Amino acid sequence: MPPDAPPSTITPPTDTEVEPILTVHPVPGVAKPDPILVIEGLQRSFGGLVAVDVDHLEIERGIVTSLIGPNGAGKTTLFNLLTGFDRADRGRWSFDGRPVTSPAPDQLARQGMIRTFQLTKSLAKLPVIQNVLLGAPNQVGERLWAAPFRSAWQAQEQANIHKAEQLLDRFNLAHMRDELAGTLSGGQRKLLEVARALMTDPKLIMLDEPMAGVNPALAQSLMGHVTALAVDGVSVVFIEHDMDVVTGISDWVVVLAQGKVIAEGGPWKVIHDDVVIDAYLGRRDRATQNGGEAPPVTGPDAVDEGSGA
Ligand SMILES: Nc1ncnc2c1ncn2[C@@H]1O[C@H](COP(=O)(O)OP(=O)(O)OP(=O)(O)O)[C@@H](O)[C@H]1O
Ligand SMILES: [Mg+2]
């Protein structure tokens, strides 16, 4: 959102919107009925800066959880730790009931945990279809020992291509199949990255600001895809700054500030929570910031605390 963009309007919640999908007590660290991810005492510092300091956090299976918080709150760092792209100073977590002992991104992806990046990582000089195929697990064809089993890996390759094409279709990118990824718009590259992540058939997909820089029409379609994933049984955690998106598609919201979970709960309750508003405003006077009106939480430009990643 540009700095001079008007605040998004948040209409008052109706009774149905207020009702969160989880009936657990909405306090930081609350236990969930069926968590796919359980985090315990996770910490990461950079020099003197504590980027992540999560005492306890559970992510419920099969729903859309959004992770929000001001710029620099530690959201991306938390994703990096959980998915093996960075190492924690201390702490542990379990995924799908099993402790994660030596986190490596490809191993975690095989177990069903996949993530996308805040800055897209498509290979500009490869065709779109090849970019999606990079997400395919067990690429037997790449292994020398597989040479004698040529027909088997060719069949697998065909199956992967078919799956990649279906995903391109699902994300309205089929017409770009053979174009170089570099020719896609920023928004289309975000979709491409989600498509690639889905090649692994993940149990949990973690999306780092998937809507950022995506035009409104494409964002709307991406929101539809995210909700559809949860309907299909995939657990989704996504980092998002736009509160209209958060309230539109989240079943549950976790708020991070200065590395800590400061609130969690149903979307409407959380974005109207004084502690959350204070965190976004850097603890300045809410009434002054908002003309004495209701919550101003509108996006990353509501605060300017510098950007992490
Ligand atoms: N590799 C690094 N080296 C030093 N500091 C880092 C590093 N990665 C992150 N940080 C710092 O850690 C803090 C958390 O950063 P992080 O990128 O996780 O925040 P974020 O919540 O994702 O922010 P944003 O909403 O702007 O993406 C920030 O102060 C950032 O500058
Ligand atoms: Mg980030």
Tab-separated table of C-alpha atoms and ligand atoms in Angstrom:
chain	number	residue	atom	x	y	z
A	1	MET	CA	0.000	0.000	0.000
A	2	PRO	CA	1.501	3.415	-0.920
A	3	PRO	CA	2.026	5.782	2.022
A	4	ASP	CA	-0.736	8.117	0.894
A	5	ALA	CA	-3.303	5.379	0.361
A	6	PRO	CA	-6.537	5.940	2.271
A	7	PRO	CA	-7.141	3.611	5.196
A	8	SER	CA	-9.197	0.595	4.240
A	9	THR	CA	-12.655	0.716	5.684
A	10	ILE	CA	-13.482	-1.952	8.181
A	11	THR	CA	-17.201	-2.373	8.568
A	12	PRO	CA	-18.408	-3.219	12.057
A	13	PRO	CA	-18.593	-6.956	12.652
A	14	THR	CA	-21.883	-8.729	12.413
A	15	ASP	CA	-22.717	-11.520	14.844
A	16	THR	CA	-21.670	-14.205	12.399
A	17	GLU	CA	-18.352	-12.510	11.665
A	18	VAL	CA	-17.579	-12.273	15.379
A	19	GLU	CA	-17.898	-16.021	15.860
A	20	PRO	CA	-14.430	-17.574	15.494
A	21	ILE	CA	-14.100	-21.065	14.100
A	22	LEU	CA	-12.098	-22.224	17.125
A	23	THR	CA	-13.861	-22.113	20.431
A	24	VAL	CA	-10.659	-22.058	22.501
A	25	HIS	CA	-9.957	-19.143	24.818
A	26	PRO	CA	-8.301	-16.447	22.674
A	27	VAL	CA	-5.126	-15.812	24.669
A	28	PRO	CA	-1.508	-15.999	23.458
A	29	GLY	CA	-0.213	-19.565	23.454
A	30	VAL	CA	-3.588	-21.216	23.973
A	31	ALA	CA	-3.726	-24.970	23.290
A	32	LYS	CA	-5.717	-25.982	20.190
A	33	PRO	CA	-7.821	-29.101	19.664
A	34	ASP	CA	-5.746	-30.522	16.785
A	35	PRO	CA	-2.508	-28.606	16.222
A	36	ILE	CA	-0.365	-29.397	13.182
A	37	LEU	CA	2.463	-27.233	14.490
A	38	VAL	CA	3.491	-26.772	18.112
A	39	ILE	CA	6.246	-24.284	18.951
A	40	GLU	CA	8.007	-24.197	22.284
A	41	GLY	CA	10.464	-21.583	23.557
A	42	LEU	CA	11.707	-20.565	20.107
A	43	GLN	CA	14.256	-17.761	20.056
A	44	ARG	CA	16.413	-16.071	17.457
A	45	SER	CA	18.523	-12.964	17.948
A	46	PHE	CA	20.584	-10.939	15.511
A	47	GLY	CA	23.291	-9.276	17.568
A	48	GLY	CA	21.413	-7.546	20.369
A	49	LEU	CA	18.069	-7.670	18.564
A	50	VAL	CA	15.646	-10.372	19.620
A	51	ALA	CA	13.791	-11.090	16.378
A	52	VAL	CA	11.774	-14.097	17.567
A	53	ASP	CA	10.894	-15.020	21.137
A	54	VAL	CA	7.870	-17.305	21.056
A	55	ASP	CA	7.063	-19.032	24.352
A	56	HIS	CA	4.357	-21.315	23.068
A	57	LEU	CA	2.281	-21.298	19.913
A	58	GLU	CA	0.012	-23.870	18.340
A	59	ILE	CA	-1.251	-23.740	14.765
A	60	GLU	CA	-4.503	-25.582	14.260
A	61	ARG	CA	-4.785	-28.135	11.462
A	62	GLY	CA	-7.015	-27.574	8.434
A	63	ILE	CA	-7.804	-23.900	8.923
A	64	VAL	CA	-6.430	-20.578	7.658
A	65	THR	CA	-4.325	-18.862	10.305
A	66	SER	CA	-2.951	-15.436	9.555
A	67	LEU	CA	0.196	-14.150	11.179
A	68	ILE	CA	0.154	-10.385	11.485
A	69	GLY	CA	2.273	-7.751	13.172
A	70	PRO	CA	4.093	-4.505	12.438
A	71	ASN	CA	7.099	-4.353	10.118
A	72	GLY	CA	10.070	-6.003	11.802
A	73	ALA	CA	7.880	-7.995	14.225
A	74	GLY	CA	9.680	-11.235	13.355
A	75	LYS	CA	7.099	-12.873	11.102
A	76	THR	CA	9.453	-13.791	8.259
A	77	THR	CA	12.160	-14.851	10.717
A	78	LEU	CA	9.670	-17.195	12.403
A	79	PHE	CA	8.846	-18.730	8.996
A	80	ASN	CA	12.574	-19.041	8.249
A	81	LEU	CA	13.207	-20.896	11.510
A	82	LEU	CA	10.265	-23.259	11.202
A	83	THR	CA	11.039	-24.192	7.601
A	84	GLY	CA	14.778	-24.686	8.060
A	85	PHE	CA	15.995	-21.555	6.274
A	86	ASP	CA	17.497	-20.184	9.484
A	87	ARG	CA	18.649	-21.689	12.766
A	88	ALA	CA	17.086	-20.925	16.122
A	89	ASP	CA	19.281	-20.038	19.089
A	90	ARG	CA	17.039	-22.198	21.230
A	91	GLY	CA	13.651	-23.811	21.260
A	92	ARG	CA	11.875	-26.700	19.599
A	93	TRP	CA	8.815	-27.408	17.533
A	94	SER	CA	6.891	-30.368	16.283
A	95	PHE	CA	5.157	-30.783	12.973
A	96	ASP	CA	2.251	-33.156	12.457
A	97	GLY	CA	2.910	-34.818	15.803
A	98	ARG	CA	6.653	-35.391	15.249
A	99	PRO	CA	9.468	-33.342	16.763
A	100	VAL	CA	11.514	-31.510	14.149
A	101	THR	CA	15.028	-32.468	15.114
A	102	SER	CA	17.261	-31.411	12.251
A	103	PRO	CA	15.331	-28.941	10.152
A	104	ALA	CA	16.277	-28.922	6.486
A	105	PRO	CA	13.944	-27.284	3.973
A	106	ASP	CA	13.784	-30.215	1.531
A	107	GLN	CA	13.259	-32.757	4.298
A	108	LEU	CA	10.484	-30.675	5.843
A	109	ALA	CA	8.920	-30.259	2.402
A	110	ARG	CA	8.890	-34.050	2.012
A	111	GLN	CA	7.156	-34.312	5.367
A	112	GLY	CA	4.528	-31.840	4.182
A	113	MET	CA	5.652	-28.412	5.361
A	114	ILE	CA	6.300	-25.910	2.582
A	115	ARG	CA	6.640	-22.141	2.431
A	116	THR	CA	6.726	-19.321	-0.061
A	117	PHE	CA	8.875	-16.220	0.198
A	118	GLN	CA	8.128	-12.554	0.787
A	119	LEU	CA	10.295	-11.790	-2.232
A	120	THR	CA	9.398	-14.227	-4.972
A	121	LYS	CA	12.026	-16.688	-6.048
A	122	SER	CA	11.014	-17.612	-9.581
A	123	LEU	CA	13.758	-18.299	-12.093
A	124	ALA	CA	13.247	-15.597	-14.693
A	125	LYS	CA	15.022	-17.430	-17.518
A	126	LEU	CA	13.101	-20.680	-17.133
A	127	PRO	CA	9.660	-21.215	-18.645
A	128	VAL	CA	6.724	-20.971	-16.268
A	129	ILE	CA	5.994	-24.708	-16.462
A	130	GLN	CA	9.606	-25.554	-15.544
A	131	ASN	CA	9.414	-23.229	-12.558
A	132	VAL	CA	6.393	-25.132	-11.276
A	133	LEU	CA	8.067	-28.486	-11.964
A	134	LEU	CA	10.958	-27.448	-9.716
A	135	GLY	CA	8.552	-27.956	-6.832
A	136	ALA	CA	7.953	-31.611	-7.705
A	137	PRO	CA	9.233	-34.001	-5.043
A	138	ASN	CA	11.233	-37.157	-5.854
A	139	GLN	CA	12.593	-36.100	-9.199
A	140	VAL	CA	13.872	-39.574	-9.996
A	141	GLY	CA	15.015	-38.515	-13.435
A	142	GLU	CA	17.746	-36.434	-11.858
A	143	ARG	CA	19.393	-39.455	-10.278
A	144	LEU	CA	22.034	-41.454	-12.132
A	145	TRP	CA	21.027	-44.748	-10.611
A	146	ALA	CA	17.580	-44.299	-12.081
A	147	ALA	CA	18.828	-44.538	-15.676
A	148	PRO	CA	17.923	-48.245	-16.057
A	149	PHE	CA	14.375	-47.468	-14.969
A	150	ARG	CA	13.827	-44.974	-17.743
A	151	SER	CA	10.178	-45.819	-18.403
A	152	ALA	CA	9.298	-45.544	-14.714
A	153	TRP	CA	10.755	-42.092	-14.335
A	154	GLN	CA	9.327	-40.971	-17.642
A	155	ALA	CA	5.884	-41.920	-16.343
A	156	GLN	CA	6.559	-39.989	-13.176
A	157	GLU	CA	7.753	-37.015	-15.168
A	158	GLN	CA	4.548	-37.088	-17.228
A	159	ALA	CA	2.486	-37.230	-14.045
A	160	ASN	CA	4.390	-34.232	-12.681
A	161	ILE	CA	3.846	-32.280	-15.891
A	162	HIS	CA	0.148	-33.082	-15.783
A	163	LYS	CA	-0.052	-31.919	-12.177
A	164	ALA	CA	1.909	-28.742	-12.943
A	165	GLU	CA	-0.438	-27.975	-15.838
A	166	GLN	CA	-3.459	-28.455	-13.620
A	167	LEU	CA	-1.984	-26.041	-11.095
A	168	LEU	CA	-1.255	-23.481	-13.809
A	169	ASP	CA	-4.844	-23.836	-14.898
A	170	ARG	CA	-6.072	-23.383	-11.346
A	171	PHE	CA	-4.089	-20.158	-10.980
A	172	ASN	CA	-5.072	-18.798	-14.408
A	173	LEU	CA	-1.524	-19.114	-15.697
A	174	ALA	CA	-2.104	-21.840	-18.287
A	175	HIS	CA	-1.775	-19.354	-21.147
A	176	MET	CA	1.708	-18.446	-19.848
A	177	ARG	CA	2.853	-22.101	-19.679
A	178	ASP	CA	5.816	-21.743	-22.046
A	179	GLU	CA	6.659	-18.105	-21.444
A	180	LEU	CA	9.746	-17.227	-19.444
A	181	ALA	CA	8.886	-16.581	-15.802
A	182	GLY	CA	10.603	-13.207	-16.143
A	183	THR	CA	7.734	-12.022	-18.334
A	184	LEU	CA	5.134	-12.532	-15.597
A	185	SER	CA	3.797	-9.629	-13.578
A	186	GLY	CA	4.697	-9.443	-9.865
A	187	GLY	CA	1.271	-10.777	-8.956
A	188	GLN	CA	1.523	-13.669	-11.399
A	189	ARG	CA	4.925	-14.575	-9.936
A	190	LYS	CA	3.284	-14.803	-6.504
A	191	LEU	CA	0.717	-17.209	-7.956
A	192	LEU	CA	3.502	-19.163	-9.644
A	193	GLU	CA	5.247	-19.564	-6.327
A	194	VAL	CA	2.105	-20.878	-4.654
A	195	ALA	CA	1.607	-23.288	-7.569
A	196	ARG	CA	5.179	-24.550	-7.195
A	197	ALA	CA	4.695	-25.041	-3.446
A	198	LEU	CA	1.544	-27.065	-4.094
A	199	MET	CA	3.494	-29.560	-6.247
A	200	THR	CA	4.559	-31.175	-2.960
A	201	ASP	CA	0.943	-31.778	-1.834
A	202	PRO	CA	1.718	-30.085	1.479
A	203	LYS	CA	-0.109	-30.650	4.729
A	204	LEU	CA	0.899	-27.156	5.821
A	205	ILE	CA	1.623	-24.260	3.508
A	206	MET	CA	3.152	-21.079	4.868
A	207	LEU	CA	2.721	-18.021	2.655
A	208	ASP	CA	4.795	-14.908	3.313
A	209	GLU	CA	2.774	-11.913	2.125
A	210	PRO	CA	1.309	-13.668	-0.920
A	211	MET	CA	-0.934	-10.701	-1.739
A	212	ALA	CA	1.735	-7.986	-1.592
A	213	GLY	CA	2.046	-6.227	-4.932
A	214	VAL	CA	-0.765	-8.280	-6.433
A	215	ASN	CA	-3.442	-6.295	-8.272
A	216	PRO	CA	-6.906	-6.348	-6.653
A	217	ALA	CA	-8.461	-8.780	-9.157
A	218	LEU	CA	-5.604	-11.243	-8.810
A	219	ALA	CA	-5.567	-10.799	-5.018
A	220	GLN	CA	-9.255	-11.650	-4.922
A	221	SER	CA	-8.611	-14.829	-6.860
A	222	LEU	CA	-5.627	-15.690	-4.661
A	223	MET	CA	-7.798	-15.250	-1.569
A	224	GLY	CA	-10.249	-17.692	-3.100
A	225	HIS	CA	-7.428	-20.181	-3.672
A	226	VAL	CA	-6.213	-19.835	-0.089
A	227	THR	CA	-9.647	-20.567	1.345
A	228	ALA	CA	-10.052	-23.447	-1.090
A	229	LEU	CA	-6.819	-24.974	0.210
A	230	ALA	CA	-8.218	-25.132	3.730
A	231	VAL	CA	-11.447	-26.627	2.395
A	232	ASP	CA	-9.251	-29.313	0.781
A	233	GLY	CA	-7.749	-30.028	4.214
A	234	VAL	CA	-4.466	-28.139	3.808
A	235	SER	CA	-3.446	-26.091	6.842
A	236	VAL	CA	-2.521	-22.545	5.846
A	237	VAL	CA	-0.497	-19.930	7.686
A	238	PHE	CA	-0.128	-16.675	5.872
A	239	ILE	CA	1.543	-13.410	6.696
A	240	GLU	CA	-0.556	-10.459	5.671
A	241	HIS	CA	-0.662	-6.735	6.329
A	242	ASP	CA	-3.990	-5.840	4.760
A	243	MET	CA	-6.639	-6.189	7.443
A	244	ASP	CA	-9.444	-6.514	4.916
A	245	VAL	CA	-7.712	-9.614	3.581
A	246	VAL	CA	-7.062	-10.876	7.113
A	247	THR	CA	-10.655	-10.520	8.195
A	248	GLY	CA	-11.852	-11.782	4.834
A	249	ILE	CA	-10.167	-15.167	4.846
A	250	SER	CA	-8.680	-16.012	8.244
A	251	ASP	CA	-10.224	-18.459	10.628
A	252	TRP	CA	-7.738	-17.469	13.323
A	253	VAL	CA	-5.208	-14.673	13.735
A	254	VAL	CA	-1.889	-14.681	15.594
A	255	VAL	CA	-0.228	-11.332	16.294
A	256	LEU	CA	3.510	-10.985	16.644
A	257	ALA	CA	5.231	-7.846	17.954
A	258	GLN	CA	8.916	-7.568	18.763
A	259	GLY	CA	9.215	-11.312	18.294
A	260	LYS	CA	6.531	-12.270	20.798
A	261	VAL	CA	2.985	-13.497	20.359
A	262	ILE	CA	0.972	-10.663	21.878
A	263	ALA	CA	-2.515	-11.781	20.870
A	264	GLU	CA	-4.413	-14.495	19.072
A	265	GLY	CA	-8.050	-15.169	18.387
A	266	GLY	CA	-10.822	-14.755	15.851
A	267	PRO	CA	-10.033	-12.047	13.276
A	268	TRP	CA	-12.582	-9.452	14.304
A	269	LYS	CA	-11.718	-9.640	17.975
A	270	VAL	CA	-7.992	-9.488	17.344
A	271	ILE	CA	-7.942	-6.463	15.073
A	272	HIS	CA	-10.046	-4.528	17.555
A	273	ASP	CA	-7.809	-5.521	20.469
A	274	ASP	CA	-6.151	-2.513	22.167
A	275	VAL	CA	-2.881	-4.395	22.638
A	276	VAL	CA	-2.745	-5.101	18.908
A	277	ILE	CA	-3.596	-1.531	17.942
A	278	ASP	CA	-0.910	-0.261	20.322
A	279	ALA	CA	1.642	-2.592	18.751
A	280	TYR	CA	0.825	-1.331	15.263
A	281	LEU	CA	0.956	2.272	16.376
A	282	GLY	CA	4.198	1.877	18.271
A	283	ARG	CA	2.314	2.609	21.511
A	284	ARG	CA	1.389	6.118	20.489
A	285	ASP	CA	-1.949	7.465	21.554
A	286	ARG	CA	-4.655	5.612	19.618
A	287	ALA	CA	-7.191	8.437	19.836
A	288	THR	CA	-4.745	10.962	18.381
A	289	GLN	CA	-3.814	8.621	15.576
A	290	ASN	CA	-7.363	7.837	14.688
A	291	GLY	CA	-9.389	10.909	15.423
A	292	GLY	CA	-10.839	9.138	18.457
A	293	GLU	CA	-12.465	6.571	16.204
A	294	ALA	CA	-12.343	2.789	16.070
A	295	PRO	CA	-9.262	0.753	15.124
A	296	PRO	CA	-6.942	2.023	12.509
A	297	VAL	CA	-5.158	-1.204	11.698
A	298	THR	CA	-5.013	-0.885	7.975
A	299	GLY	CA	-1.720	-2.175	6.692
A	300	PRO	CA	2.020	-1.924	6.865
A	301	ASP	CA	1.968	1.772	6.165
A	302	ALA	CA	0.029	2.418	9.328
A	303	VAL	CA	3.412	2.261	11.036
A	304	ASP	CA	6.891	2.887	9.888
A	305	GLU	CA	9.288	0.813	11.855
A	306	GLY	CA	11.585	-0.107	9.006
A	307	SER	CA	11.257	-3.227	6.985
A	308	GLY	CA	12.775	-6.598	7.619
A	309	ALA	CA	13.097	-8.588	4.601
B	1	LIG	N1	19.551	-11.843	8.667
B	1	LIG	C1	19.297	-10.834	9.521
B	1	LIG	N2	20.304	-10.150	10.087
B	1	LIG	C2	20.040	-9.141	10.965
B	1	LIG	N3	18.807	-8.758	11.327
B	1	LIG	C3	17.773	-9.404	10.780
B	1	LIG	C4	17.961	-10.479	9.853
B	1	LIG	N4	16.746	-10.949	9.481
B	1	LIG	C5	15.854	-10.202	10.142
B	1	LIG	N5	16.459	-9.277	10.917
B	1	LIG	C6	15.809	-8.322	11.805
B	1	LIG	O1	14.909	-9.057	12.617
B	1	LIG	C7	13.696	-8.320	12.814
B	1	LIG	C8	12.541	-9.154	12.328
B	1	LIG	O2	12.614	-9.186	10.903
B	1	LIG	P1	11.522	-9.927	10.027
B	1	LIG	O3	11.965	-9.815	8.611
B	1	LIG	O4	11.311	-11.285	10.563
B	1	LIG	O5	10.229	-9.036	10.295
B	1	LIG	P2	8.797	-9.117	9.611
B	1	LIG	O6	7.812	-9.195	10.711
B	1	LIG	O7	8.779	-10.177	8.592
B	1	LIG	O8	8.695	-7.666	8.941
B	1	LIG	P3	7.991	-7.199	7.566
B	1	LIG	O9	6.531	-7.076	7.875
B	1	LIG	O10	8.615	-5.867	7.290
B	1	LIG	O11	8.296	-8.208	6.510
B	1	LIG	C9	13.874	-7.003	12.085
B	1	LIG	O12	14.307	-6.029	12.999
B	1	LIG	C10	14.950	-7.310	11.049
B	1	LIG	O13	15.671	-6.158	10.711
B	2	MG	MG	8.525	-10.226	6.536
